[in-house]
Amino acid sequence: MSHRATGRRLRRSLPAVAGMAVVTLLTGALAPAAAHTTHHHGHHDHHPHHPRSSVTERVDELMSRMSLQDKLGQMVQITRGAASPSEVAELRIGSVLSGGGSAPSPNTPEAWADMYDRYQSAALDTPLGIPVLYGVDAVHGHNNVRGATIFPHNIGLGATRNPELVRRIGAATAEEVAATGVDWTFSPCLCVARDDRWGRTYESFGETPELASAMSSEITGYQGATLGGDPTSIMATAKHYVGDGGTTGGVDQGNTQLSEQELRRIHLAPFHEAIERGVGSVMVSYSSWNGDKLHEHEYLINDVLKGELGFDGIVLSDYNAIHQLDGDDSTLTASEVRRSVNAGLDMIMLSKDHEKFLNHLRREVESGRVPMQRINDATRRVLTKKFELRLFEHPYAQRDLLSTVGSAEHRELARQAVRESQVLLKNEGVLPLSSGTDNLFVAGSNADDIGNQSGGWTISWQGSSGDITEGTTILEGIREVSDSSVTYNRHGEGINDSYDAAIAVVGEKPYAEYQGDRPNGLELSQEDLSTIAKLRSSGVPVIVVLASGRPMDIASEVGNWDALLASWLPGTQGGGVADVLFGKYDPTGELPMTWMRSFEQQPINQGDGKDPLYPYGYGLSYRD
Ligand code: GLC
């Protein structure tokens, strides 16, 4: 990685970035289908190999042979743990998912491909032979699979301000996902995180709609210029529709209290871009808008998403989300089924009650309370994606791609993303470290822990500390890049003034969703604070590297630190952090979130008149 190459990369203002994203879209889209113009207003262009007319005709022809039960089955997405391949086939279920961490045993790419093929062959062995769609949360790489490349979480990708890099990450992830057969990722989250107390802040590209819109380039990475155009094409999901990042207090699955104008300006805008890019599915949010649950919101789904925005893909529920509509998560009522389906949900994600769902829905249709036209629309949307993805022609895992899982090429891409995501917030002349002369001391809870530096949605739903998958910890990266001796002790035991500098890698432990909500504070842990204090007592310069899923409340401490680098959640390629620390890469990252001066300021966002510690867009380089 030569400086010159990166030096030339101008720090683009977002509009230019967004413009570039559109350029990427147009050139990308025009290249393979030069003969046809491409309209991404919710309609797919005519591919040479299956012009739209053939997809429509094939859907019509297949639907003419489908019973009501066949159609209702296509509207169910069931977790693999709840239904075997034979039960999925028997109930004509249209889709299967692995929830976070739901992996075969052993958790290897080959075992994933075998599992996928078992579901697929059972589905094909039915009278109509309709293949299933298999979905996973590949949100920062194929993160449920051991050995897969784990990229930085979205908050770090937002700091790169580089949509083309994010598109490439989508494309690399699609290869690893397609290798295991999986056709669908529930990514990207286009949430605009407005309150750092929210447990899903790290799943957001940042606090502005412009950033989420620009990074929707990941959709083009996952899907290709058009869905199904390339063999590695997998279906992307724009989520969670709409306003998930704007809830009061940052409460996960909470209530977004905004005027319609503000909801549209802040939270709806990224979905426009996603639909322009031809995103194949949209996942509805658990949250509410002004007290009304999104999962039964006819106006926002039928009128706005499908009508005004012209979305013609699959509207998918979140996990058992319709169970919540009557206020009692433990039961699934006919009313909940009717209200969600009539509001425009096309496919319902369930880990239980799938037969109850089918029975409720069949009775609602037979009674006329759910129109047959609604069922036909939902079925048509699901089948259209299956034909566009060419599942009928190529239903099985693409095992020739298995060598891409965790490949050196993908890990190098991830390392570049780590480099570009680092945001230098303070530097009292101690960085960059020179690789030859420094006698370094490294400490901190996140220095040598691949699980901590990867965060939630890694191998398991919540993620976990420890050696959970293959990769390079930040400490290992420092040892690799540095030519000098590097001493490590998690708590700083043994530090003294013989060292040239001390690096404390601190921050958050893994979490996901509501388990990451922090309504009571975002300060560093006592363990981290005492480690930093111990390093400071030696008198050597202290560099703090903060591996966290969001800004933390450090204003009262940072004055004592000689440098501060926000690393976010870098994933498996910790070497990218060392590349910045040693000046192999001059930091170019810019804050995707306003950094609070105090916790009491939350929510704090660009332009709200509050005085931040560091503003949105802030970031130092070594030239500063
Ligand atoms: C989770 C999340 C959603 C995820 C889904 C499947 O509850 O809200 O983002 O895609 O369930 O794991």
PDB file of N, CA and C in Angstrom, residues 86-163:
ATOM      1  N   SER A  86     -37.310 -32.107   5.001  1.00  0.00           N
ATOM      2  CA  SER A  86     -38.538 -32.782   4.547  1.00  0.00           C
ATOM      3  C   SER A  86     -39.769 -31.996   4.983  1.00  0.00           C
ATOM      4  N   GLU A  87     -39.731 -31.384   6.178  1.00  0.00           N
ATOM      5  CA  GLU A  87     -40.910 -30.604   6.609  1.00  0.00           C
ATOM      6  C   GLU A  87     -41.043 -29.335   5.774  1.00  0.00           C
ATOM      7  N   VAL A  88     -39.917 -28.711   5.458  1.00  0.00           N
ATOM      8  CA  VAL A  88     -39.954 -27.517   4.601  1.00  0.00           C
ATOM      9  C   VAL A  88     -40.586 -27.881   3.264  1.00  0.00           C
ATOM     10  N   ALA A  89     -40.194 -29.033   2.722  1.00  0.00           N
ATOM     11  CA  ALA A  89     -40.743 -29.456   1.423  1.00  0.00           C
ATOM     12  C   ALA A  89     -42.220 -29.810   1.554  1.00  0.00           C
ATOM     13  N   GLU A  90     -42.548 -30.525   2.627  1.00  0.00           N
ATOM     14  CA  GLU A  90     -43.941 -30.983   2.805  1.00  0.00           C
ATOM     15  C   GLU A  90     -44.899 -29.798   2.918  1.00  0.00           C
ATOM     16  N   LEU A  91     -44.461 -28.735   3.629  1.00  0.00           N
ATOM     17  CA  LEU A  91     -45.323 -27.566   3.809  1.00  0.00           C
ATOM     18  C   LEU A  91     -45.150 -26.562   2.680  1.00  0.00           C
ATOM     19  N   ARG A  92     -44.319 -26.932   1.692  1.00  0.00           N
ATOM     20  CA  ARG A  92     -44.089 -26.041   0.552  1.00  0.00           C
ATOM     21  C   ARG A  92     -43.545 -24.678   1.002  1.00  0.00           C
ATOM     22  N   ILE A  93     -42.753 -24.670   2.062  1.00  0.00           N
ATOM     23  CA  ILE A  93     -42.211 -23.414   2.597  1.00  0.00           C
ATOM     24  C   ILE A  93     -41.213 -22.828   1.602  1.00  0.00           C
ATOM     25  N   GLY A  94     -41.290 -21.509   1.388  1.00  0.00           N
ATOM     26  CA  GLY A  94     -40.518 -20.868   0.333  1.00  0.00           C
ATOM     27  C   GLY A  94     -39.119 -20.454   0.705  1.00  0.00           C
ATOM     28  N   SER A  95     -38.834 -20.358   2.012  1.00  0.00           N
ATOM     29  CA  SER A  95     -37.516 -19.840   2.388  1.00  0.00           C
ATOM     30  C   SER A  95     -37.107 -20.361   3.764  1.00  0.00           C
ATOM     31  N   VAL A  96     -35.791 -20.502   3.926  1.00  0.00           N
ATOM     32  CA  VAL A  96     -35.214 -20.951   5.191  1.00  0.00           C
ATOM     33  C   VAL A  96     -34.167 -19.911   5.587  1.00  0.00           C
ATOM     34  N   LEU A  97     -33.972 -19.718   6.874  1.00  0.00           N
ATOM     35  CA  LEU A  97     -32.879 -18.832   7.304  1.00  0.00           C
ATOM     36  C   LEU A  97     -32.082 -19.466   8.419  1.00  0.00           C
ATOM     37  N   SER A  98     -30.854 -19.022   8.520  1.00  0.00           N
ATOM     38  CA  SER A  98     -30.062 -19.250   9.729  1.00  0.00           C
ATOM     39  C   SER A  98     -30.089 -17.953  10.515  1.00  0.00           C
ATOM     40  N   GLY A  99     -30.666 -17.994  11.707  1.00  0.00           N
ATOM     41  CA  GLY A  99     -30.563 -16.838  12.591  1.00  0.00           C
ATOM     42  C   GLY A  99     -29.102 -16.670  13.006  1.00  0.00           C
ATOM     43  N   GLY A 100     -28.803 -15.611  13.721  1.00  0.00           N
ATOM     44  CA  GLY A 100     -27.428 -15.327  14.111  1.00  0.00           C
ATOM     45  C   GLY A 100     -26.791 -16.536  14.780  1.00  0.00           C
ATOM     46  N   GLY A 101     -25.714 -17.041  14.223  1.00  0.00           N
ATOM     47  CA  GLY A 101     -24.979 -18.137  14.837  1.00  0.00           C
ATOM     48  C   GLY A 101     -25.566 -19.498  14.587  1.00  0.00           C
ATOM     49  N   SER A 102     -26.667 -19.606  13.827  1.00  0.00           N
ATOM     50  CA  SER A 102     -27.291 -20.906  13.616  1.00  0.00           C
ATOM     51  C   SER A 102     -26.548 -21.671  12.515  1.00  0.00           C
ATOM     52  N   ALA A 103     -25.522 -22.381  12.899  1.00  0.00           N
ATOM     53  CA  ALA A 103     -24.600 -23.022  11.950  1.00  0.00           C
ATOM     54  C   ALA A 103     -24.719 -24.531  12.053  1.00  0.00           C
ATOM     55  N   PRO A 104     -24.356 -25.223  10.963  1.00  0.00           N
ATOM     56  CA  PRO A 104     -24.280 -26.674  11.041  1.00  0.00           C
ATOM     57  C   PRO A 104     -23.073 -27.061  11.904  1.00  0.00           C
ATOM     58  N   SER A 105     -23.044 -28.320  12.311  1.00  0.00           N
ATOM     59  CA  SER A 105     -21.890 -28.813  13.069  1.00  0.00           C
ATOM     60  C   SER A 105     -21.240 -29.927  12.245  1.00  0.00           C
ATOM     61  N   PRO A 106     -19.968 -29.816  11.891  1.00  0.00           N
ATOM     62  CA  PRO A 106     -19.034 -28.738  12.241  1.00  0.00           C
ATOM     63  C   PRO A 106     -19.355 -27.461  11.473  1.00  0.00           C
ATOM     64  N   ASN A 107     -18.919 -26.349  12.009  1.00  0.00           N
ATOM     65  CA  ASN A 107     -19.185 -25.066  11.364  1.00  0.00           C
ATOM     66  C   ASN A 107     -18.097 -24.804  10.324  1.00  0.00           C
ATOM     67  N   THR A 108     -18.222 -25.481   9.175  1.00  0.00           N
ATOM     68  CA  THR A 108     -17.243 -25.301   8.093  1.00  0.00           C
ATOM     69  C   THR A 108     -18.004 -24.888   6.826  1.00  0.00           C
ATOM     70  N   PRO A 109     -17.334 -24.206   5.914  1.00  0.00           N
ATOM     71  CA  PRO A 109     -18.018 -23.823   4.671  1.00  0.00           C
ATOM     72  C   PRO A 109     -18.626 -25.023   3.938  1.00  0.00           C
ATOM     73  N   GLU A 110     -17.895 -26.145   3.959  1.00  0.00           N
ATOM     74  CA  GLU A 110     -18.413 -27.338   3.259  1.00  0.00           C
ATOM     75  C   GLU A 110     -19.695 -27.834   3.930  1.00  0.00           C
ATOM     76  N   ALA A 111     -19.702 -27.805   5.270  1.00  0.00           N
ATOM     77  CA  ALA A 111     -20.902 -28.289   5.976  1.00  0.00           C
ATOM     78  C   ALA A 111     -22.084 -27.362   5.703  1.00  0.00           C
ATOM     79  N   TRP A 112     -21.797 -26.063   5.550  1.00  0.00           N
ATOM     80  CA  TRP A 112     -22.873 -25.133   5.182  1.00  0.00           C
ATOM     81  C   TRP A 112     -23.428 -25.497   3.800  1.00  0.00           C
ATOM     82  N   ALA A 113     -22.524 -25.763   2.856  1.00  0.00           N
ATOM     83  CA  ALA A 113     -22.965 -26.108   1.494  1.00  0.00           C
ATOM     84  C   ALA A 113     -23.783 -27.400   1.516  1.00  0.00           C
ATOM     85  N   ASP A 114     -23.361 -28.371   2.338  1.00  0.00           N
ATOM     86  CA  ASP A 114     -24.125 -29.624   2.434  1.00  0.00           C
ATOM     87  C   ASP A 114     -25.516 -29.359   3.015  1.00  0.00           C
ATOM     88  N   MET A 115     -25.567 -28.520   4.061  1.00  0.00           N
ATOM     89  CA  MET A 115     -26.856 -28.212   4.683  1.00  0.00           C
ATOM     90  C   MET A 115     -27.779 -27.531   3.671  1.00  0.00           C
ATOM     91  N   TYR A 116     -27.241 -26.538   2.987  1.00  0.00           N
ATOM     92  CA  TYR A 116     -28.032 -25.821   1.984  1.00  0.00           C
ATOM     93  C   TYR A 116     -28.562 -26.789   0.929  1.00  0.00           C
ATOM     94  N   ASP A 117     -27.665 -27.643   0.423  1.00  0.00           N
ATOM     95  CA  ASP A 117     -28.083 -28.557  -0.649  1.00  0.00           C
ATOM     96  C   ASP A 117     -29.150 -29.537  -0.167  1.00  0.00           C
ATOM     97  N   ARG A 118     -29.116 -29.903   1.117  1.00  0.00           N
ATOM     98  CA  ARG A 118     -30.156 -30.815   1.626  1.00  0.00           C
ATOM     99  C   ARG A 118     -31.526 -30.152   1.573  1.00  0.00           C
ATOM    100  N   TYR A 119     -31.597 -28.880   1.970  1.00  0.00           N
ATOM    101  CA  TYR A 119     -32.894 -28.182   1.892  1.00  0.00           C
ATOM    102  C   TYR A 119     -33.333 -28.025   0.451  1.00  0.00           C
ATOM    103  N   GLN A 120     -32.404 -27.698  -0.410  1.00  0.00           N
ATOM    104  CA  GLN A 120     -32.715 -27.436  -1.806  1.00  0.00           C
ATOM    105  C   GLN A 120     -33.182 -28.711  -2.498  1.00  0.00           C
ATOM    106  N   SER A 121     -32.497 -29.816  -2.258  1.00  0.00           N
ATOM    107  CA  SER A 121     -32.894 -31.039  -2.980  1.00  0.00           C
ATOM    108  C   SER A 121     -34.264 -31.520  -2.488  1.00  0.00           C
ATOM    109  N   ALA A 122     -34.566 -31.302  -1.194  1.00  0.00           N
ATOM    110  CA  ALA A 122     -35.898 -31.678  -0.697  1.00  0.00           C
ATOM    111  C   ALA A 122     -36.972 -30.821  -1.360  1.00  0.00           C
ATOM    112  N   ALA A 123     -36.685 -29.517  -1.491  1.00  0.00           N
ATOM    113  CA  ALA A 123     -37.671 -28.607  -2.108  1.00  0.00           C
ATOM    114  C   ALA A 123     -37.895 -28.961  -3.576  1.00  0.00           C
ATOM    115  N   LEU A 124     -36.817 -29.329  -4.263  1.00  0.00           N
ATOM    116  CA  LEU A 124     -36.942 -29.645  -5.687  1.00  0.00           C
ATOM    117  C   LEU A 124     -37.665 -30.973  -5.897  1.00  0.00           C
ATOM    118  N   ASP A 125     -37.681 -31.805  -4.837  1.00  0.00           N
ATOM    119  CA  ASP A 125     -38.296 -33.126  -4.972  1.00  0.00           C
ATOM    120  C   ASP A 125     -39.779 -33.072  -4.628  1.00  0.00           C
ATOM    121  N   THR A 126     -40.461 -32.043  -5.074  1.00  0.00           N
ATOM    122  CA  THR A 126     -41.911 -31.870  -4.858  1.00  0.00           C
ATOM    123  C   THR A 126     -42.551 -31.715  -6.242  1.00  0.00           C
ATOM    124  N   PRO A 127     -43.848 -31.830  -6.334  1.00  0.00           N
ATOM    125  CA  PRO A 127     -44.476 -31.786  -7.665  1.00  0.00           C
ATOM    126  C   PRO A 127     -44.085 -30.565  -8.489  1.00  0.00           C
ATOM    127  N   LEU A 128     -44.080 -29.389  -7.852  1.00  0.00           N
ATOM    128  CA  LEU A 128     -43.763 -28.177  -8.622  1.00  0.00           C
ATOM    129  C   LEU A 128     -42.277 -27.841  -8.586  1.00  0.00           C
ATOM    130  N   GLY A 129     -41.544 -28.472  -7.669  1.00  0.00           N
ATOM    131  CA  GLY A 129     -40.083 -28.281  -7.610  1.00  0.00           C
ATOM    132  C   GLY A 129     -39.646 -26.843  -7.480  1.00  0.00           C
ATOM    133  N   ILE A 130     -40.314 -26.094  -6.602  1.00  0.00           N
ATOM    134  CA  ILE A 130     -39.926 -24.674  -6.431  1.00  0.00           C
ATOM    135  C   ILE A 130     -38.768 -24.598  -5.444  1.00  0.00           C
ATOM    136  N   PRO A 131     -37.615 -24.093  -5.840  1.00  0.00           N
ATOM    137  CA  PRO A 131     -36.459 -24.017  -4.936  1.00  0.00           C
ATOM    138  C   PRO A 131     -36.709 -23.052  -3.787  1.00  0.00           C
ATOM    139  N   VAL A 132     -35.987 -23.260  -2.690  1.00  0.00           N
ATOM    140  CA  VAL A 132     -36.094 -22.334  -1.552  1.00  0.00           C
ATOM    141  C   VAL A 132     -35.040 -21.245  -1.680  1.00  0.00           C
ATOM    142  N   LEU A 133     -35.341 -20.111  -1.067  1.00  0.00           N
ATOM    143  CA  LEU A 133     -34.352 -19.061  -0.850  1.00  0.00           C
ATOM    144  C   LEU A 133     -33.816 -19.285   0.553  1.00  0.00           C
ATOM    145  N   TYR A 134     -32.472 -19.254   0.690  1.00  0.00           N
ATOM    146  CA  TYR A 134     -31.879 -19.413   2.017  1.00  0.00           C
ATOM    147  C   TYR A 134     -31.226 -18.090   2.405  1.00  0.00           C
ATOM    148  N   GLY A 135     -31.598 -17.555   3.592  1.00  0.00           N
ATOM    149  CA  GLY A 135     -31.074 -16.251   4.010  1.00  0.00           C
ATOM    150  C   GLY A 135     -30.243 -16.315   5.282  1.00  0.00           C
ATOM    151  N   VAL A 136     -29.264 -15.439   5.376  1.00  0.00           N
ATOM    152  CA  VAL A 136     -28.440 -15.300   6.594  1.00  0.00           C
ATOM    153  C   VAL A 136     -28.141 -13.819   6.809  1.00  0.00           C
ATOM    154  N   ASP A 137     -27.685 -13.520   8.043  1.00  0.00           N
ATOM    155  CA  ASP A 137     -27.176 -12.181   8.340  1.00  0.00           C
ATOM    156  C   ASP A 137     -25.684 -12.136   8.053  1.00  0.00           C
ATOM    157  N   ALA A 138     -25.320 -12.010   6.802  1.00  0.00           N
ATOM    158  CA  ALA A 138     -23.921 -11.746   6.443  1.00  0.00           C
ATOM    159  C   ALA A 138     -23.803 -10.229   6.429  1.00  0.00           C
ATOM    160  N   VAL A 139     -23.516  -9.656   7.590  1.00  0.00           N
ATOM    161  CA  VAL A 139     -23.571  -8.197   7.746  1.00  0.00           C
ATOM    162  C   VAL A 139     -22.193  -7.553   7.779  1.00  0.00           C
ATOM    163  N   HIS A 140     -21.163  -8.353   8.029  1.00  0.00           N
ATOM    164  CA  HIS A 140     -19.779  -7.869   7.896  1.00  0.00           C
ATOM    165  C   HIS A 140     -18.897  -9.046   7.492  1.00  0.00           C
ATOM    166  N   GLY A 141     -19.236  -9.589   6.300  1.00  0.00           N
ATOM    167  CA  GLY A 141     -18.667 -10.849   5.839  1.00  0.00           C
ATOM    168  C   GLY A 141     -19.665 -11.952   6.141  1.00  0.00           C
ATOM    169  N   HIS A 142     -19.279 -13.198   5.773  1.00  0.00           N
ATOM    170  CA  HIS A 142     -20.171 -14.338   6.014  1.00  0.00           C
ATOM    171  C   HIS A 142     -19.985 -14.746   7.477  1.00  0.00           C
ATOM    172  N   ASN A 143     -20.392 -13.872   8.373  1.00  0.00           N
ATOM    173  CA  ASN A 143     -19.919 -13.848   9.743  1.00  0.00           C
ATOM    174  C   ASN A 143     -20.398 -15.007  10.623  1.00  0.00           C
ATOM    175  N   ASN A 144     -21.340 -15.836  10.148  1.00  0.00           N
ATOM    176  CA  ASN A 144     -21.707 -17.015  10.952  1.00  0.00           C
ATOM    177  C   ASN A 144     -20.736 -18.168  10.743  1.00  0.00           C
ATOM    178  N   VAL A 145     -19.881 -18.043   9.710  1.00  0.00           N
ATOM    179  CA  VAL A 145     -19.069 -19.191   9.283  1.00  0.00           C
ATOM    180  C   VAL A 145     -17.643 -19.051   9.812  1.00  0.00           C
ATOM    181  N   ARG A 146     -17.171 -20.046  10.549  1.00  0.00           N
ATOM    182  CA  ARG A 146     -15.788 -20.009  11.034  1.00  0.00           C
ATOM    183  C   ARG A 146     -14.837 -19.966   9.849  1.00  0.00           C
ATOM    184  N   GLY A 147     -13.826 -19.094   9.945  1.00  0.00           N
ATOM    185  CA  GLY A 147     -12.840 -19.019   8.870  1.00  0.00           C
ATOM    186  C   GLY A 147     -13.206 -18.018   7.789  1.00  0.00           C
ATOM    187  N   ALA A 148     -14.417 -17.502   7.816  1.00  0.00           N
ATOM    188  CA  ALA A 148     -14.800 -16.488   6.818  1.00  0.00           C
ATOM    189  C   ALA A 148     -14.105 -15.170   7.131  1.00  0.00           C
ATOM    190  N   THR A 149     -13.942 -14.352   6.121  1.00  0.00           N
ATOM    191  CA  THR A 149     -13.365 -13.016   6.315  1.00  0.00           C
ATOM    192  C   THR A 149     -14.367 -12.141   7.051  1.00  0.00           C
ATOM    193  N   ILE A 150     -13.939 -11.531   8.165  1.00  0.00           N
ATOM    194  CA  ILE A 150     -14.833 -10.631   8.899  1.00  0.00           C
ATOM    195  C   ILE A 150     -14.366  -9.198   8.657  1.00  0.00           C
ATOM    196  N   PHE A 151     -15.212  -8.427   8.006  1.00  0.00           N
ATOM    197  CA  PHE A 151     -14.899  -7.036   7.661  1.00  0.00           C
ATOM    198  C   PHE A 151     -15.287  -6.121   8.819  1.00  0.00           C
ATOM    199  N   PRO A 152     -14.817  -4.872   8.797  1.00  0.00           N
ATOM    200  CA  PRO A 152     -15.267  -3.924   9.825  1.00  0.00           C
ATOM    201  C   PRO A 152     -16.785  -3.766   9.810  1.00  0.00           C
ATOM    202  N   HIS A 153     -17.353  -3.575  11.014  1.00  0.00           N
ATOM    203  CA  HIS A 153     -18.788  -3.298  11.055  1.00  0.00           C
ATOM    204  C   HIS A 153     -19.076  -1.946  10.395  1.00  0.00           C
ATOM    205  N   ASN A 154     -20.359  -1.732  10.060  1.00  0.00           N
ATOM    206  CA  ASN A 154     -20.743  -0.596   9.218  1.00  0.00           C
ATOM    207  C   ASN A 154     -20.271   0.759   9.731  1.00  0.00           C
ATOM    208  N   ILE A 155     -20.236   0.946  11.062  1.00  0.00           N
ATOM    209  CA  ILE A 155     -19.830   2.263  11.571  1.00  0.00           C
ATOM    210  C   ILE A 155     -18.407   2.594  11.130  1.00  0.00           C
ATOM    211  N   GLY A 156     -17.558   1.580  11.057  1.00  0.00           N
ATOM    212  CA  GLY A 156     -16.186   1.792  10.573  1.00  0.00           C
ATOM    213  C   GLY A 156     -16.175   2.039   9.077  1.00  0.00           C
ATOM    214  N   LEU A 157     -17.050   1.349   8.347  1.00  0.00           N
ATOM    215  CA  LEU A 157     -17.106   1.564   6.895  1.00  0.00           C
ATOM    216  C   LEU A 157     -17.615   2.961   6.584  1.00  0.00           C
ATOM    217  N   GLY A 158     -18.501   3.469   7.450  1.00  0.00           N
ATOM    218  CA  GLY A 158     -18.956   4.848   7.266  1.00  0.00           C
ATOM    219  C   GLY A 158     -17.804   5.831   7.401  1.00  0.00           C
ATOM    220  N   ALA A 159     -16.871   5.512   8.307  1.00  0.00           N
ATOM    221  CA  ALA A 159     -15.717   6.400   8.538  1.00  0.00           C
ATOM    222  C   ALA A 159     -14.792   6.454   7.332  1.00  0.00           C
ATOM    223  N   THR A 160     -14.857   5.443   6.442  1.00  0.00           N
ATOM    224  CA  THR A 160     -13.974   5.440   5.265  1.00  0.00           C
ATOM    225  C   THR A 160     -14.429   6.455   4.212  1.00  0.00           C
ATOM    226  N   ARG A 161     -15.733   6.807   4.255  1.00  0.00           N
ATOM    227  CA  ARG A 161     -16.318   7.681   3.214  1.00  0.00           C
ATOM    228  C   ARG A 161     -16.001   7.144   1.815  1.00  0.00           C
ATOM    229  N   ASN A 162     -15.924   5.822   1.656  1.00  0.00           N
ATOM    230  CA  ASN A 162     -15.493   5.249   0.378  1.00  0.00           C
ATOM    231  C   ASN A 162     -16.504   4.216  -0.115  1.00  0.00           C
ATOM    232  N   PRO A 163     -17.551   4.649  -0.836  1.00  0.00           N
ATOM    233  CA  PRO A 163     -18.594   3.725  -1.311  1.00  0.00           C
ATOM    234  C   PRO A 163     -18.061   2.639  -2.234  1.00  0.00           C
TER     235      PRO A 163
END
